[in-house]
Short mmCIF file of C-alpha atoms in Angstrom, two decimals:
data_model
loop_
_atom_site.label_atom_id
_atom_site.label_comp_id
_atom_site.label_asym_id
_atom_site.label_seq_id
_atom_site.Cartn_x
_atom_site.Cartn_y
_atom_site.Cartn_z
CA MET A 265 12.99 18.04 -21.21
CA SER A 266 11.92 15.06 -22.10
CA GLU A 267 7.47 14.92 -23.29
CA GLY A 268 7.22 12.43 -20.24
CA ASP A 269 9.35 14.12 -17.55
CA ALA A 270 7.01 17.35 -19.01
CA ALA A 271 3.76 15.40 -18.30
CA ARG A 272 4.34 14.09 -14.67
CA GLY A 273 5.83 18.21 -14.22
CA GLY A 274 9.84 17.31 -14.55
CA PRO A 275 12.83 16.20 -13.39
CA GLU A 276 12.59 20.00 -10.98
CA PHE A 277 10.20 18.40 -8.69
CA ARG A 278 12.19 15.45 -8.22
CA ARG A 279 13.68 17.39 -5.59
CA ARG A 280 10.47 18.34 -3.69
CA ARG A 281 9.41 14.68 -4.18
CA GLU A 282 12.16 13.33 -2.18
CA LEU A 283 11.71 15.26 0.69
CA GLY A 284 8.33 14.36 0.65
CA ALA A 285 5.71 13.60 -2.48
CA ALA A 286 2.34 14.86 -2.67
CA SER A 287 -0.35 11.74 -1.86
CA ALA A 288 -2.77 10.22 -4.30
CA ARG A 289 -5.17 12.17 -1.56
CA SER A 290 -3.78 15.14 -1.78
CA LEU A 291 -3.52 15.75 -5.40
CA LEU A 292 -6.92 14.40 -5.77
CA LEU A 293 -7.94 17.34 -3.72
CA THR A 294 -5.61 20.02 -5.57
CA VAL A 295 -7.56 19.24 -9.29
CA LEU A 296 -10.93 19.14 -7.00
CA GLY A 297 -9.80 22.86 -6.05
CA GLU A 298 -8.62 24.22 -8.82
CA PHE A 299 -10.60 23.05 -11.82
CA VAL A 300 -14.29 20.95 -10.54
CA LEU A 301 -15.21 23.44 -7.90
CA PRO A 302 -15.20 26.07 -10.44
CA ALA A 303 -16.44 24.24 -13.30
CA GLY A 304 -19.54 22.78 -10.87
CA GLU A 305 -19.97 19.83 -13.14
CA PRO A 306 -19.65 16.37 -11.91
CA VAL A 307 -16.83 14.80 -12.68
CA TRP A 308 -16.15 11.04 -14.79
CA THR A 309 -13.71 8.59 -13.04
CA ALA A 310 -12.19 8.20 -16.03
CA ALA A 311 -11.27 12.51 -16.16
CA PHE A 312 -9.70 11.60 -12.75
CA LEU A 313 -7.41 8.97 -14.39
CA ARG A 314 -6.11 11.10 -17.11
CA ALA A 315 -5.23 14.00 -15.18
CA LEU A 316 -3.42 12.59 -12.01
CA GLY A 317 -2.24 9.82 -14.41
CA LEU A 318 -0.47 12.80 -15.52
CA LEU A 319 0.77 13.39 -12.25
CA GLY A 320 2.46 10.29 -12.21
CA VAL A 321 0.28 8.04 -10.42
CA GLU A 322 -1.48 4.56 -11.28
CA GLU A 323 -4.90 3.86 -11.65
CA LYS A 324 -5.47 1.98 -8.49
CA ALA A 325 -4.19 4.68 -6.12
CA VAL A 326 -6.91 7.22 -8.14
CA ARG A 327 -9.29 4.82 -7.56
CA GLN A 328 -8.18 4.52 -3.35
CA ALA A 329 -7.71 8.37 -3.39
CA LEU A 330 -11.87 9.11 -5.24
CA ALA A 331 -12.97 5.87 -2.09
CA ARG A 332 -11.17 7.62 0.39
CA SER A 333 -12.51 11.29 -0.20
CA ALA A 334 -15.98 10.25 -0.51
CA GLY A 335 -16.04 8.72 2.26
CA GLU A 336 -15.04 11.92 4.49
CA GLY A 337 -18.03 13.55 2.80
CA TRP A 338 -15.92 15.71 0.75
CA ILE A 339 -17.34 13.96 -2.70
CA GLU A 340 -20.26 12.11 -3.87
CA GLY A 341 -20.29 9.22 -6.62
CA GLU A 342 -23.79 8.25 -9.41
CA ARG A 343 -23.07 5.21 -11.28
CA HIS A 344 -24.23 5.36 -14.25
CA GLY A 345 -24.70 1.60 -16.04
CA ARG A 346 -20.66 0.47 -15.80
CA ARG A 347 -19.31 4.06 -15.52
CA THR A 348 -19.30 6.88 -12.27
CA ALA A 349 -19.86 10.51 -12.24
CA TRP A 350 -18.34 12.39 -9.17
CA ARG A 351 -19.27 15.30 -7.78
CA LEU A 352 -18.88 18.30 -4.82
CA THR A 353 -20.75 17.46 -1.91
CA PRO A 354 -22.16 21.00 0.46
CA SER A 355 -19.45 19.46 2.87
CA GLY A 356 -16.59 19.51 0.13
CA GLU A 357 -17.50 22.61 -1.22
CA ARG A 358 -17.25 24.90 1.52
CA LEU A 359 -13.68 23.02 1.85
CA LEU A 360 -12.24 23.95 -1.17
CA THR A 361 -14.12 27.24 -1.07
CA ASP A 362 -12.36 28.31 1.46
CA GLY A 363 -8.87 26.85 0.71
CA THR A 364 -9.46 28.64 -2.33
CA GLU A 365 -9.48 31.80 -0.57
CA ARG A 366 -7.23 31.56 1.82
CA ILE A 367 -4.46 29.95 -0.60
CA TYR A 368 -5.18 33.24 -3.76
CA GLY A 369 -5.73 35.91 -1.08
CA PHE A 370 -2.38 34.36 0.76
CA GLY A 371 0.89 36.54 1.03
CA ARG A 372 -1.21 40.15 0.16
CA PRO A 373 0.81 42.83 1.54
CA ALA A 374 -0.68 44.31 4.48
CA GLY A 375 -0.30 47.89 6.22
CA ALA A 376 1.73 49.02 8.56
CA TRP A 377 1.77 46.84 12.29
CA ASP A 378 0.72 49.04 14.76
CA GLY A 379 2.89 46.55 17.11
CA ARG A 380 -0.39 44.75 19.30
CA TRP A 381 -0.43 41.05 19.73
CA LEU A 382 -3.02 38.41 19.79
CA ILE A 383 -1.95 36.38 23.23
CA VAL A 384 -3.62 33.09 23.93
CA LEU A 385 -2.85 31.25 26.83
CA ALA A 386 -4.66 27.42 26.26
CA GLY A 387 -3.85 24.52 28.69
CA VAL A 388 -4.33 20.99 26.95
CA PRO A 389 -4.05 18.12 29.67
CA GLU A 390 -0.64 16.16 28.81
CA THR A 391 -2.37 13.08 28.71
CA SER A 392 -4.69 13.93 25.70
CA ARG A 393 -2.02 13.56 23.00
CA ARG A 394 -4.63 13.91 20.12
CA LEU A 395 -6.32 17.35 21.86
CA ARG A 396 -2.94 18.89 21.92
CA HIS A 397 -2.20 18.08 17.92
CA LEU A 398 -5.66 19.06 17.15
CA LEU A 399 -5.03 22.35 19.08
CA ARG A 400 -2.02 23.01 17.86
CA THR A 401 -2.78 22.50 14.42
CA ARG A 402 -5.57 24.19 14.13
CA LEU A 403 -3.89 26.98 15.80
CA ALA A 404 -0.63 27.22 13.71
CA TRP A 405 -3.06 27.20 10.31
CA SER A 406 -5.12 30.19 11.80
CA GLY A 407 -1.20 31.72 12.29
CA LEU A 408 -0.64 31.50 15.58
CA GLY A 409 3.20 30.30 17.01
CA ASN A 410 4.45 28.50 20.08
CA LEU A 411 5.87 30.60 22.33
CA ALA A 412 5.98 28.52 24.80
CA PRO A 413 3.52 25.84 26.01
CA GLY A 414 0.56 26.52 26.25
CA VAL A 415 1.13 30.18 24.72
CA TRP A 416 0.56 30.91 21.68
CA VAL A 417 0.67 34.51 19.76
CA SER A 418 -0.05 35.94 16.38
CA PRO A 419 0.21 40.18 15.46
CA HIS A 420 -2.67 40.29 13.91
CA PRO A 421 -5.18 40.64 17.06
CA GLY A 422 -8.33 40.49 14.05
CA ARG A 423 -7.91 37.16 13.92
CA ARG A 424 -9.32 36.90 17.87
CA THR A 425 -12.96 35.30 16.83
CA GLU A 426 -11.83 33.41 14.27
CA VAL A 427 -9.36 32.21 17.42
CA ARG A 428 -12.44 31.51 19.87
CA GLU A 429 -14.60 29.54 16.95
CA VAL A 430 -11.78 27.44 16.98
CA LEU A 431 -11.40 26.70 20.77
CA ALA A 432 -14.62 26.21 21.06
CA GLU A 433 -14.70 23.70 18.19
CA ILE A 434 -11.93 21.67 20.25
CA GLY A 435 -13.74 22.07 23.30
CA VAL A 436 -11.29 24.31 24.82
CA ALA A 437 -12.69 27.29 25.48
CA ASP A 438 -13.93 27.49 29.40
CA THR A 439 -9.80 26.50 30.36
CA SER A 440 -8.62 29.45 27.27
CA THR A 441 -7.78 33.00 27.53
CA LEU A 442 -7.46 35.28 25.20
CA PHE A 443 -6.05 38.90 25.67
CA THR A 444 -4.13 41.48 23.25
CA GLY A 445 -1.14 43.95 24.41
CA ARG A 446 2.32 44.77 23.24
CA LEU A 447 5.31 42.52 23.46
CA GLY A 448 8.13 45.24 23.65
CA ASP A 449 9.67 47.22 21.39
CA LEU A 450 10.55 46.35 18.03
CA ALA A 451 13.58 44.21 19.00
CA GLU A 452 11.77 42.19 20.73
CA ALA A 453 8.72 41.81 18.78
CA ARG A 454 11.36 40.56 16.14
CA HIS A 455 12.84 38.47 18.71
CA VAL A 456 9.01 36.90 19.64
CA ALA A 457 8.68 36.16 16.60
CA ALA A 458 11.54 33.94 15.70
CA GLN A 459 11.19 32.00 18.39
CA ALA A 460 7.78 30.76 17.86
CA TRP A 461 7.93 30.15 14.33
CA SER A 462 10.52 28.82 12.78
CA LEU A 463 11.59 31.61 10.12
CA ASP A 464 14.89 29.84 8.78
CA ASP A 465 12.62 26.87 7.68
CA ILE A 466 9.74 28.68 5.80
CA ALA A 467 12.59 30.12 4.21
CA LEU A 468 14.81 27.48 3.05
CA ALA A 469 10.64 26.13 1.66
CA TYR A 470 9.81 28.77 -0.26
CA ASP A 471 14.06 28.43 -1.89
CA ASP A 472 13.01 25.32 -2.58
CA PHE A 473 9.88 26.31 -4.43
CA LEU A 474 11.58 29.34 -6.08
CA ASP A 475 13.74 26.43 -7.71
CA ALA A 476 11.37 24.41 -8.30
CA VAL A 477 8.93 26.02 -10.27
CA GLY A 478 11.61 28.27 -11.79
CA ALA A 479 13.17 25.40 -13.31
CA LEU A 480 9.62 24.35 -14.62
CA ALA A 481 9.02 24.67 -18.63
CA PRO A 482 6.14 22.76 -19.67
CA ALA A 483 6.35 21.90 -23.67
CA ASP A 484 2.56 21.67 -24.29
CA ASP A 485 -1.15 20.82 -23.09
CA PRO A 486 -0.55 17.76 -20.71
CA GLY A 487 3.34 19.29 -19.53
CA THR A 488 1.29 22.87 -19.27
CA PHE A 489 -1.37 20.59 -17.00
CA ALA A 490 0.96 18.59 -14.90
CA ALA A 491 2.95 22.06 -14.60
CA HIS A 492 0.38 23.69 -13.46
CA THR A 493 -1.49 21.56 -10.79
CA ARG A 494 2.04 21.10 -9.19
CA LEU A 495 2.35 24.55 -8.77
CA VAL A 496 -0.75 25.44 -6.71
CA GLN A 497 -0.17 21.46 -5.20
CA GLU A 498 3.54 23.05 -3.88
CA TRP A 499 1.20 26.62 -2.73
CA ARG A 500 -0.88 25.05 -0.82
CA ARG A 501 1.53 24.07 1.86
CA PHE A 502 2.50 27.54 2.17
CA PRO A 503 -0.82 28.96 4.16
CA PHE A 504 -0.18 26.43 6.99
CA LEU A 505 4.01 27.20 7.04
CA ASP A 506 3.69 30.58 6.88
CA PRO A 507 1.65 32.45 9.55
CA GLY A 508 1.63 35.71 7.27
CA LEU A 509 3.82 38.09 9.73
CA PRO A 510 3.91 41.80 9.33
CA ALA A 511 6.55 42.72 7.24
CA GLU A 512 8.03 44.82 10.37
CA LEU A 513 9.01 40.52 12.03
CA LEU A 514 10.31 39.37 8.35
CA PRO A 515 13.85 39.34 7.29
CA ALA A 516 15.25 42.03 4.83
CA ASP A 517 15.70 39.54 2.55
CA TRP A 518 12.51 37.05 2.44
CA SER A 519 11.93 34.45 -0.08
CA GLY A 520 8.61 34.70 0.55
CA SER A 521 7.65 37.99 -1.36
CA GLN A 522 9.68 36.52 -4.47
CA ALA A 523 7.92 33.53 -4.85
CA ARG A 524 4.60 34.68 -4.30
CA ALA A 525 4.57 36.94 -7.38
CA LEU A 526 6.63 33.65 -9.12
CA PHE A 527 3.53 32.02 -8.13
CA HIS A 528 1.11 34.20 -10.00
CA GLU A 529 2.98 34.92 -13.41
CA ARG A 530 2.88 31.36 -13.47
CA HIS A 531 -0.52 31.20 -12.30
CA ASP A 532 -1.55 33.41 -14.81
CA THR A 533 0.43 32.07 -18.09
CA TRP A 534 -0.63 28.45 -16.92
CA ARG A 535 -4.06 28.06 -15.77
CA PRO A 536 -5.49 28.85 -19.39
CA VAL A 537 -3.81 25.89 -21.20
CA ALA A 538 -4.39 23.82 -17.82
CA ASP A 539 -8.25 24.40 -18.10
CA ARG A 540 -8.45 23.45 -22.16
CA GLN A 541 -6.53 20.66 -21.39
CA TRP A 542 -8.64 19.39 -18.30
CA LYS A 543 -11.96 20.24 -20.37
CA ALA A 544 -10.40 18.06 -23.32
CA MET A 545 -10.02 15.21 -20.07
CA ALA A 546 -13.46 15.34 -18.81
CA GLN A 547 -15.30 15.25 -21.93
CA ALA A 548 -13.03 12.77 -23.42
#
């Protein structure tokens, strides 16, 4: 691997970029959550230019990502002469703290499943495409699968309160019904899981993650920073893609378990070096 490849995260990530390149804004969020949030200190624009430059993001795109994030209320800038220092807003801190908890808590082994499902009947008018999209996105983020039009399910009944809050925020709580029940025997439950979630697609995403991350071998501090940021960036997708089904509902050779182990192993190995590189860029 060349030095340039190492700095950008390596050629191993080329297949993922071809499938869908991470935007400058998305990479900025990863840097904010992974490095800025824990430090709690303002950061100069130049530090973001250096950091995202290692990931192949051009200066113009970095500045646009900062402006968009400020416009959405996640960060705020303070001018010091010709320079700008950026800090997280309270809403930005909440957003990133929630995201960090979801990312690092995702995939923990759960106890034996008791066979109960949370079932949500949520009707949205066909004419309200925006509302239907918002409902689908928010319920998917909460780990629910779409079993049929207007019918959502989760094998985690404990998420009932979270789902009620989502429905209330969207404005469809009064037209929705939630209840807990069983959906046949284990064979039927596996059939429901296969209908409600695209498990084959999720498995392919895990396989791609394993291939890409497993091949990375950064040779220096800048390369390790880039590889570590890419690692977290790639893993951020899975709490949204994977509903965290009980082991009883998953294939025996589920690659998600192997992917989670690799993520934490690489994260623990690369994090100290990535922190050192970030501090060097932030203080320069």
